[in-house]
Tab-separated table of C-alpha atoms in Angstrom:
chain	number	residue	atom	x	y	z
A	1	UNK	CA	48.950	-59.537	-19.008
A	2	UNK	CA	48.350	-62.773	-20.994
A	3	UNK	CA	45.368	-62.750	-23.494
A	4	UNK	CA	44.358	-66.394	-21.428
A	5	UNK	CA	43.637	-64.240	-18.672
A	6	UNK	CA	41.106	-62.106	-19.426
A	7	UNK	CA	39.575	-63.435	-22.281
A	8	UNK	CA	35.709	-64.368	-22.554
A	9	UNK	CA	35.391	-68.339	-22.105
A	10	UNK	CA	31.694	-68.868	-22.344
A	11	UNK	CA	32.216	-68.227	-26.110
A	12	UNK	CA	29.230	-69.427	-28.505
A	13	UNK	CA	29.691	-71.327	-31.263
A	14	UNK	CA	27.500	-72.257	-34.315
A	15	UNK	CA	27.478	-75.051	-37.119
A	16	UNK	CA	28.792	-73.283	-40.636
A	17	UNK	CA	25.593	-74.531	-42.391
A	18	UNK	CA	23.345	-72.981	-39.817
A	19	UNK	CA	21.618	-70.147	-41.333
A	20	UNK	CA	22.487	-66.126	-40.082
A	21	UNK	CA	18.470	-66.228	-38.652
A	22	UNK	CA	19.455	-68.923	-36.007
A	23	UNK	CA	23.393	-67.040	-35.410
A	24	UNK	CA	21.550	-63.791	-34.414
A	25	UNK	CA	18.973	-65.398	-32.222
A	26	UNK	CA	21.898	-66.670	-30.361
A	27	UNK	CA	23.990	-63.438	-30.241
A	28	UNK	CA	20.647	-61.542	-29.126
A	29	UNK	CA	19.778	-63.817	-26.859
A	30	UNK	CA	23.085	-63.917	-25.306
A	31	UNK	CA	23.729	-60.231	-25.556
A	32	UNK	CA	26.957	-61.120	-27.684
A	33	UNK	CA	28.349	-60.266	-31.156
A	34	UNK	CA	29.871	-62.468	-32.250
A	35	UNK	CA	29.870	-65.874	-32.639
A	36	UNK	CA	32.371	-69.062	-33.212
A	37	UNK	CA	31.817	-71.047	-36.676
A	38	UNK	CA	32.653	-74.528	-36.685
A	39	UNK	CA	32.455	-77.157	-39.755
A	40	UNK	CA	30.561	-80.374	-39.536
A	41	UNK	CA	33.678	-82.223	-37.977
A	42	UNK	CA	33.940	-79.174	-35.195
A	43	UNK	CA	36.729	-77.741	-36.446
A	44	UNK	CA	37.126	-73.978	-35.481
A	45	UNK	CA	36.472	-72.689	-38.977
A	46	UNK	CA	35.553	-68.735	-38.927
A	47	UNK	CA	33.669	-65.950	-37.289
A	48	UNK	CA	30.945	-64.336	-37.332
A	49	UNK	CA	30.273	-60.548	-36.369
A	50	UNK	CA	28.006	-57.849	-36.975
A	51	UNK	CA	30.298	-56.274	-39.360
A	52	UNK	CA	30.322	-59.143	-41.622
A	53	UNK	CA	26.588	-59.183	-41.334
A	54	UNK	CA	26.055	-55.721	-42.597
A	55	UNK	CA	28.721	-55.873	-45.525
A	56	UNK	CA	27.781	-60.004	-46.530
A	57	UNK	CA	25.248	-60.740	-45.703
A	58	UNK	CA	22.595	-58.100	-45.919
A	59	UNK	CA	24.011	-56.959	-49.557
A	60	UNK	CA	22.772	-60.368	-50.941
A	61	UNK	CA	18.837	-59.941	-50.175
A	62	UNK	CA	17.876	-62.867	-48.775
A	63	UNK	CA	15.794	-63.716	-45.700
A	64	UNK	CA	18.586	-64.404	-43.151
A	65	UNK	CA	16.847	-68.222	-42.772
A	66	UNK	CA	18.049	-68.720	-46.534
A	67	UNK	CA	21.532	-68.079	-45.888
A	68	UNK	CA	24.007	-70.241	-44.423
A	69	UNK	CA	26.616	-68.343	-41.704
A	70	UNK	CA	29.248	-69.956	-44.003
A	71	UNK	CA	28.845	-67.339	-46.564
A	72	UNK	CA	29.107	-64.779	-43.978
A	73	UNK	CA	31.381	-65.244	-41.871
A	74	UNK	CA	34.979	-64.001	-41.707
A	75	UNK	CA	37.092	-66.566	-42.729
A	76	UNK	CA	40.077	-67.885	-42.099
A	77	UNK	CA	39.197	-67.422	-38.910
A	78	UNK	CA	41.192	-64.404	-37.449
A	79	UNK	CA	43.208	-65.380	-34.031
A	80	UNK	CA	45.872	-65.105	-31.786
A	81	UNK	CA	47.368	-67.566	-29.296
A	82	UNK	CA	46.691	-67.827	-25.798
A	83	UNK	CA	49.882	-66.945	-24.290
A	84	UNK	CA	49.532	-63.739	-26.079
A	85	UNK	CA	49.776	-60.423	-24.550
A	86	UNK	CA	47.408	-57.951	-24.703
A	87	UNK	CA	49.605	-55.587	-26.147
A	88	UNK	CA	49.846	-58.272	-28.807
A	89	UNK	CA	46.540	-58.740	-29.388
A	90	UNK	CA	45.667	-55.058	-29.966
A	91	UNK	CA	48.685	-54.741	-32.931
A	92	UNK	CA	46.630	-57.710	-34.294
A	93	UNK	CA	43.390	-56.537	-34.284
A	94	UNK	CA	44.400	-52.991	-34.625
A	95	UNK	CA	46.696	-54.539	-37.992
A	96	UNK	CA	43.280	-56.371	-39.205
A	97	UNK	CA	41.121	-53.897	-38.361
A	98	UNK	CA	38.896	-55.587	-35.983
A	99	UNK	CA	37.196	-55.658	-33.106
A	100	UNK	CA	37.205	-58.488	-31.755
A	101	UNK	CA	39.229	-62.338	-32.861
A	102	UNK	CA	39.183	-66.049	-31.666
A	103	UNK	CA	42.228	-66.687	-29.079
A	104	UNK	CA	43.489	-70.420	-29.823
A	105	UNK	CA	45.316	-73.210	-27.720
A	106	UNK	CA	48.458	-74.944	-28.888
A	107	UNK	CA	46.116	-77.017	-31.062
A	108	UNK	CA	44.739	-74.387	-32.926
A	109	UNK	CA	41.622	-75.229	-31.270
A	110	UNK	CA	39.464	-72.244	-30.117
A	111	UNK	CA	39.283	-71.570	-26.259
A	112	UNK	CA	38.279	-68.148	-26.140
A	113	UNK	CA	37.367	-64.714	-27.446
A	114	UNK	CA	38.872	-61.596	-27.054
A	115	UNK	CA	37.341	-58.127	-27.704
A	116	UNK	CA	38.655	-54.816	-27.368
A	117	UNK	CA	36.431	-53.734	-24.596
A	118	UNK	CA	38.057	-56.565	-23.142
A	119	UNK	CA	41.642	-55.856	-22.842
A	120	UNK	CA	40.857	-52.368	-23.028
A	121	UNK	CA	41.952	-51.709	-19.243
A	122	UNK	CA	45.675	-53.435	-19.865
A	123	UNK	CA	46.462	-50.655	-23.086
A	124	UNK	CA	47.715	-47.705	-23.435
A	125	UNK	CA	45.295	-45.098	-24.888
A	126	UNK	CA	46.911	-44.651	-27.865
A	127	UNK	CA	46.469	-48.332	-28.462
A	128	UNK	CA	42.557	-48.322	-28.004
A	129	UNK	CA	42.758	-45.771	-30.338
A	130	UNK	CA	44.452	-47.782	-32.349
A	131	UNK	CA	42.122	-50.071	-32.804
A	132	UNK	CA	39.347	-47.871	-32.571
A	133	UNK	CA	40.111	-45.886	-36.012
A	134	UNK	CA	42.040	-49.159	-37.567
A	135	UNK	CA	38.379	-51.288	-37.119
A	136	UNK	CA	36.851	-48.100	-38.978
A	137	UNK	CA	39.213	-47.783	-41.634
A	138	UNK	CA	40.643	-51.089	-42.670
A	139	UNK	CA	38.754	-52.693	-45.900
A	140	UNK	CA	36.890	-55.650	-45.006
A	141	UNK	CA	38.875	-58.158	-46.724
A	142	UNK	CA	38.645	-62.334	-47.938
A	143	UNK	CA	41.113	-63.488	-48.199
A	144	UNK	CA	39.660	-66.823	-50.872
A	145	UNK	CA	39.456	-70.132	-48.436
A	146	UNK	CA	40.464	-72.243	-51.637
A	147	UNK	CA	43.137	-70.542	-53.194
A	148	UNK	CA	44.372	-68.508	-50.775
A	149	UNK	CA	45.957	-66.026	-52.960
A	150	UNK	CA	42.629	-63.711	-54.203
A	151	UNK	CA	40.260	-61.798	-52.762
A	152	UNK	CA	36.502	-62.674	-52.055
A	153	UNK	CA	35.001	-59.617	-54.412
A	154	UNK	CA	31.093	-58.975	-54.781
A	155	UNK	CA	29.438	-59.926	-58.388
A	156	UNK	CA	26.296	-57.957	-58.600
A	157	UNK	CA	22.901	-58.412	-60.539
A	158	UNK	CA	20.635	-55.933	-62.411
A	159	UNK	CA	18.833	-55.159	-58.945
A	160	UNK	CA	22.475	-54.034	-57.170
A	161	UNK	CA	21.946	-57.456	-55.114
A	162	UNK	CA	25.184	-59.505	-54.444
A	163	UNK	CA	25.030	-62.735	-56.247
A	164	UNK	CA	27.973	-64.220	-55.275
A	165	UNK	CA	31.213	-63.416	-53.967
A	166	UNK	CA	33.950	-64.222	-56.354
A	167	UNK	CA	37.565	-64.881	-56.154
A	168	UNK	CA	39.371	-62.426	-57.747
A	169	UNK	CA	42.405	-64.539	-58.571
A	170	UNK	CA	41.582	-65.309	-62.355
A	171	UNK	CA	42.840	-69.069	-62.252
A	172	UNK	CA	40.760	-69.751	-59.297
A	173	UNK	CA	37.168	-70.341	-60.109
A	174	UNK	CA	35.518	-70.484	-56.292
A	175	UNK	CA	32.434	-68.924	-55.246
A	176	UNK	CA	30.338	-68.571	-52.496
B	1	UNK	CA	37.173	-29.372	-27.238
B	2	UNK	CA	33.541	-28.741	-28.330
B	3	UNK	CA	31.524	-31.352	-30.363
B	4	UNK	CA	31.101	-29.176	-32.761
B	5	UNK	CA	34.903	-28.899	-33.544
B	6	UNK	CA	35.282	-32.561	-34.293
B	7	UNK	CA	31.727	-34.356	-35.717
B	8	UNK	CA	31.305	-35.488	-38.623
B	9	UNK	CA	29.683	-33.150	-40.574
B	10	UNK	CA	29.870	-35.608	-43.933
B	11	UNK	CA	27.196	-37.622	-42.500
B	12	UNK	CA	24.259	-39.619	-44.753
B	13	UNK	CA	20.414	-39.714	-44.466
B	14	UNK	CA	18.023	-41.284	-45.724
B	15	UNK	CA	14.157	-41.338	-45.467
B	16	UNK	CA	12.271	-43.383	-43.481
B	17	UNK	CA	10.338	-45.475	-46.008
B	18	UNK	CA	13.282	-46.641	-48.051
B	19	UNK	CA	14.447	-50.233	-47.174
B	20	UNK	CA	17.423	-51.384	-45.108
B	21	UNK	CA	18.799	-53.141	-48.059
B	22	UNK	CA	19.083	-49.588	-49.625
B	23	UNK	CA	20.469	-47.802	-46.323
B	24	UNK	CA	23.267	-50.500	-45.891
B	25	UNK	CA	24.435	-50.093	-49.323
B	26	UNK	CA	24.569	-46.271	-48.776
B	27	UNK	CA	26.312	-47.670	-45.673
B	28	UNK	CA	29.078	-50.457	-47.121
B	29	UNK	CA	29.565	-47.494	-50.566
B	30	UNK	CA	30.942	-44.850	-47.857
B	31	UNK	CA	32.083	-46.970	-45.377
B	32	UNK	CA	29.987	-45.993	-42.063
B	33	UNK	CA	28.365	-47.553	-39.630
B	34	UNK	CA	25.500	-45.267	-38.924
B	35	UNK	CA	22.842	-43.262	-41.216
B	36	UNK	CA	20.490	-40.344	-39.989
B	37	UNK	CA	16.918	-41.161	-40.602
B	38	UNK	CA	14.240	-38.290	-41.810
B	39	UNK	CA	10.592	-38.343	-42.548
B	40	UNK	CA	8.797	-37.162	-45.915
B	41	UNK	CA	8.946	-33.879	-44.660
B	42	UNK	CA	12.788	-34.049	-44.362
B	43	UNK	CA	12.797	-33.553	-40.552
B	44	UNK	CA	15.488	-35.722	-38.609
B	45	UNK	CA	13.639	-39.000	-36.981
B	46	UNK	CA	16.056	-41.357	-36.057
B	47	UNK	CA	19.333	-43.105	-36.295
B	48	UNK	CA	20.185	-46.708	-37.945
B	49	UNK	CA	23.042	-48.647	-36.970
B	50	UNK	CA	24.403	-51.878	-37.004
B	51	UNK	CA	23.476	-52.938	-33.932
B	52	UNK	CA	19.551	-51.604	-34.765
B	53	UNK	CA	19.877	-53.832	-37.621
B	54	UNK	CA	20.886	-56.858	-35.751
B	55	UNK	CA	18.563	-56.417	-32.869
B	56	UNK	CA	15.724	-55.317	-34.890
B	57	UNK	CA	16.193	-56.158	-38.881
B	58	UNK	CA	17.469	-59.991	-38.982
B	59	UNK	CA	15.127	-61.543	-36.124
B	60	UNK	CA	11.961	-60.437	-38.718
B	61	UNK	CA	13.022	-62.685	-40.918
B	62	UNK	CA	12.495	-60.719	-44.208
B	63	UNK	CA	14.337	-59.643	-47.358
B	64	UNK	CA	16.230	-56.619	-47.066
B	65	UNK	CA	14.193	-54.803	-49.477
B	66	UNK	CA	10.839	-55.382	-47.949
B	67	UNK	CA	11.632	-54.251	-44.795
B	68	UNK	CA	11.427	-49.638	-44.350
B	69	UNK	CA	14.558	-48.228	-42.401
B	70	UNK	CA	11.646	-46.619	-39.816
B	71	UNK	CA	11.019	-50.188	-38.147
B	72	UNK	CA	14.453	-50.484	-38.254
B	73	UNK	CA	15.749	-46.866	-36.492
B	74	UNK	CA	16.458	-46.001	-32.997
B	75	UNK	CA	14.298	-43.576	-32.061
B	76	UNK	CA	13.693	-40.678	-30.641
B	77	UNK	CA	16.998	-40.210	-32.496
B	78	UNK	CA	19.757	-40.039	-30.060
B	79	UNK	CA	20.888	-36.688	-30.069
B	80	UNK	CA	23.617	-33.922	-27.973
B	81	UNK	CA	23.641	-30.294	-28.790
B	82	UNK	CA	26.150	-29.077	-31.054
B	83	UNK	CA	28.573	-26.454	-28.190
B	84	UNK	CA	28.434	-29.661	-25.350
B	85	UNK	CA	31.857	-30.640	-24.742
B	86	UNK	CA	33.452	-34.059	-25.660
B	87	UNK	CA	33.084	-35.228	-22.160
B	88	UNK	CA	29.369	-34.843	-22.163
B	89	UNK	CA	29.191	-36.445	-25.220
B	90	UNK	CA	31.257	-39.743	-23.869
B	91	UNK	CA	28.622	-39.494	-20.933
B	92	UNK	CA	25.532	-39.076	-23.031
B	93	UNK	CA	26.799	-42.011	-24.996
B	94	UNK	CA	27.551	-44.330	-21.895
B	95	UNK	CA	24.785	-43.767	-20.391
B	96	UNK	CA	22.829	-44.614	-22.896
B	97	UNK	CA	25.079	-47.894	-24.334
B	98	UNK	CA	25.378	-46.157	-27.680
B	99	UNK	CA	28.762	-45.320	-29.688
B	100	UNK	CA	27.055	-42.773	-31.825
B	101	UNK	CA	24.643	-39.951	-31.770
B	102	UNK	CA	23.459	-36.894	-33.830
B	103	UNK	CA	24.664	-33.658	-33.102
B	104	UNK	CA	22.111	-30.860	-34.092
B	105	UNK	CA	22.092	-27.305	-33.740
B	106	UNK	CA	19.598	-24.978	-32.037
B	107	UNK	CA	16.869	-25.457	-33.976
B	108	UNK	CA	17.190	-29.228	-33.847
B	109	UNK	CA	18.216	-30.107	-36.992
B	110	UNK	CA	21.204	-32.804	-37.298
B	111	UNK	CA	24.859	-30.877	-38.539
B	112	UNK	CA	26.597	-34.132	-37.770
B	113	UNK	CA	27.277	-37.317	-36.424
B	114	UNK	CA	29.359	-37.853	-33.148
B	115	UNK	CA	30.996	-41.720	-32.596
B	116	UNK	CA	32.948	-42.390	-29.667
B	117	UNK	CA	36.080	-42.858	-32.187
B	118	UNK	CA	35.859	-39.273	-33.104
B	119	UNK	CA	36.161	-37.918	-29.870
B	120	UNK	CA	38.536	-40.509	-27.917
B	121	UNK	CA	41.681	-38.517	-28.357
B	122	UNK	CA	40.043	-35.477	-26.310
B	123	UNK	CA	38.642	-38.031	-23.550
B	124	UNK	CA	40.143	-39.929	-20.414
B	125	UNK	CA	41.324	-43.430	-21.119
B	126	UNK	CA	38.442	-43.723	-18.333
B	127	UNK	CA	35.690	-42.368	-20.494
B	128	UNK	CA	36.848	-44.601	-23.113
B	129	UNK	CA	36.527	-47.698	-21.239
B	130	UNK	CA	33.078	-46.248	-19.771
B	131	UNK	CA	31.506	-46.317	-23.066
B	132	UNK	CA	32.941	-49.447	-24.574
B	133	UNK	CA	31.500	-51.504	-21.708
B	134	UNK	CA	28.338	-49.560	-21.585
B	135	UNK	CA	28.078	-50.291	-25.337
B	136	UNK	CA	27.906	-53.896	-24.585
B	137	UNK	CA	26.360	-54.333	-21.265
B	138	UNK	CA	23.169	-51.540	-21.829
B	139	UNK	CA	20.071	-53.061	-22.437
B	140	UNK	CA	19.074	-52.098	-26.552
B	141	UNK	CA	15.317	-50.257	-25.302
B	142	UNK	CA	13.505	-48.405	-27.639
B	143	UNK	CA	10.863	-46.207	-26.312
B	144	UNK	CA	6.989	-45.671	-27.435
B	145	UNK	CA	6.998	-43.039	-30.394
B	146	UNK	CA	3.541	-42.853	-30.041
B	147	UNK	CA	2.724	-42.932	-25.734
B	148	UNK	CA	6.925	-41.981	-24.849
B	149	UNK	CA	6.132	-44.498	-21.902
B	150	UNK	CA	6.116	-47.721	-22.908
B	151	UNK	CA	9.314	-49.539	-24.765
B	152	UNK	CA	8.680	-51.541	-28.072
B	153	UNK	CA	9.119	-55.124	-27.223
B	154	UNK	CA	9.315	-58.244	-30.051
B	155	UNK	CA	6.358	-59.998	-30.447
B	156	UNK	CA	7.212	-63.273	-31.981
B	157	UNK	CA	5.465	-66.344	-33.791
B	158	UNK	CA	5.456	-70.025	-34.022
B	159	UNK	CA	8.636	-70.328	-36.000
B	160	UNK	CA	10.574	-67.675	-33.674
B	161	UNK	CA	10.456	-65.013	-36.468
B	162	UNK	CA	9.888	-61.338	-34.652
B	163	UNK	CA	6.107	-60.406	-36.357
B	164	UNK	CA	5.706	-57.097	-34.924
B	165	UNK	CA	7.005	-54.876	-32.250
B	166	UNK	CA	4.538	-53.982	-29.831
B	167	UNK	CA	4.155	-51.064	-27.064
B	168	UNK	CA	4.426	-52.330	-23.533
B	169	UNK	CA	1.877	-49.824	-22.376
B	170	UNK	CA	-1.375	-52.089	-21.804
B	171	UNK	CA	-3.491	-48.252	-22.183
B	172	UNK	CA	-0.992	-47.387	-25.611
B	173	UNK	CA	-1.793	-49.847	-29.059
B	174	UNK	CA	1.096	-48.710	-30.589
B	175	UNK	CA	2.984	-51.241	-33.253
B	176	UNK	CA	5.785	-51.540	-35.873
């Protein structure tokens, strides 16, 4: 079964300067959880899930209207390519340990998302479980958007509150 | 295969007045998703999630430090006796859109935490499916602590911010 099939096209999307208040009025209103991040030219930039609101967002204290979903989200963007298969799409996920990733057309352009629950009926048990445990034991990782090479790593304050998260490649000075 | 036999018995409380920007740093330091909740006097209260925190943390609109874990919880704390079997547990769970509860013993008291990743080698790929879809579908209700009849429902203001949850029992005046 191709990933194009089955995967969920009514997708929402949000600007990357938006702040995480307005991204989770749209995922609760819509009953999703996650949520497309585009730049201000519309490219397909990253995404944003409840994971990466627990472990970057609330970390920082801030009130989620002072923080932008860019600093949040999961970026690059993880995704696979339409013509997929499932089978695919769980090593990926179950590889990246997630739960969910963007599913692009030949343009790299974002037509869909795919969750587990969603090609859960085309696997195998033992890939569910897969994913299952892989999503709950894989670090959360950043891979840095300017470099490329270092991680995204957490510089706290006197208070335990997340500053900034750093790029742990020392000749690379980005921040975010 | 017994609940018992495969929870979590390494689980973490906290108490209900500390503030979610404490509980999800217990949460990101020991990488889980879910906390058990207790009162001053140390008895078991509730359960905090991500998904409570995204449904009922961000859409207040306040700093992560100013905001106590027990406006935060699901409660009554969801909850299967310690010698059901994993198959009641995957039902408990689906039925109730959830993909973790407390396990407590006799007297009450929590002696772990059950997630539906735990016990999905010992299920169906059927049961597995069942509670992944109920997990997004189910409605996220939280029922009167104080009546048990009505549910807590947002009450919002001007700028869309959540200001209090209120009891939807016109004869109950409960609110959080």
């Amino acid at each position: 079964m191709k990933v194009e099939k089955i995967m969920n096209r009514n997708y929402k999307s949000i600007e990357e300067n938006e702040s995480i208040f307005n991204a989770v009025k749209i995922m609760n209103e819509n009953k999703i959880y996650g949520l497309v991040v585009k730049d201000k030219e519309g490219k397909d930039v990253g995404l944003l899930s409840e994971r990466s609101i627990i472990k970057r967002f609330i970390p920082r204290n801030k009130k989620p209207d002072e923080v932008p979903v860019k600093f949040v989200m999961r970026e690059p963007m993880p995704k696979i390519s339409m013509d997929s298969d499932v089978r695919d799409a769980a090593t990926y996920l179950s590889n990246n340990g997630l739960e969910r990733c963007a599913v692009v057309d030949d343009s790299g352009k974002v037509a869909g998302i795919i969750t587990l629950t969603d090609i859960s009926r085309y696997l195998s048990k033992e890939s569910i479980i897969d994913v299952l445990f892989s999503h709950r034991a894989k670090e959360y990782v950043h891979l840095c958007p300017k470099c490329g090479i270092g991680t995204l790593e957490p510089v706290y304050n006197e208070k335990g509150e997340i500053k900034v998260f750093r790029c742990s490649n020392p000749s690379c000075f980005y921040e975010e």
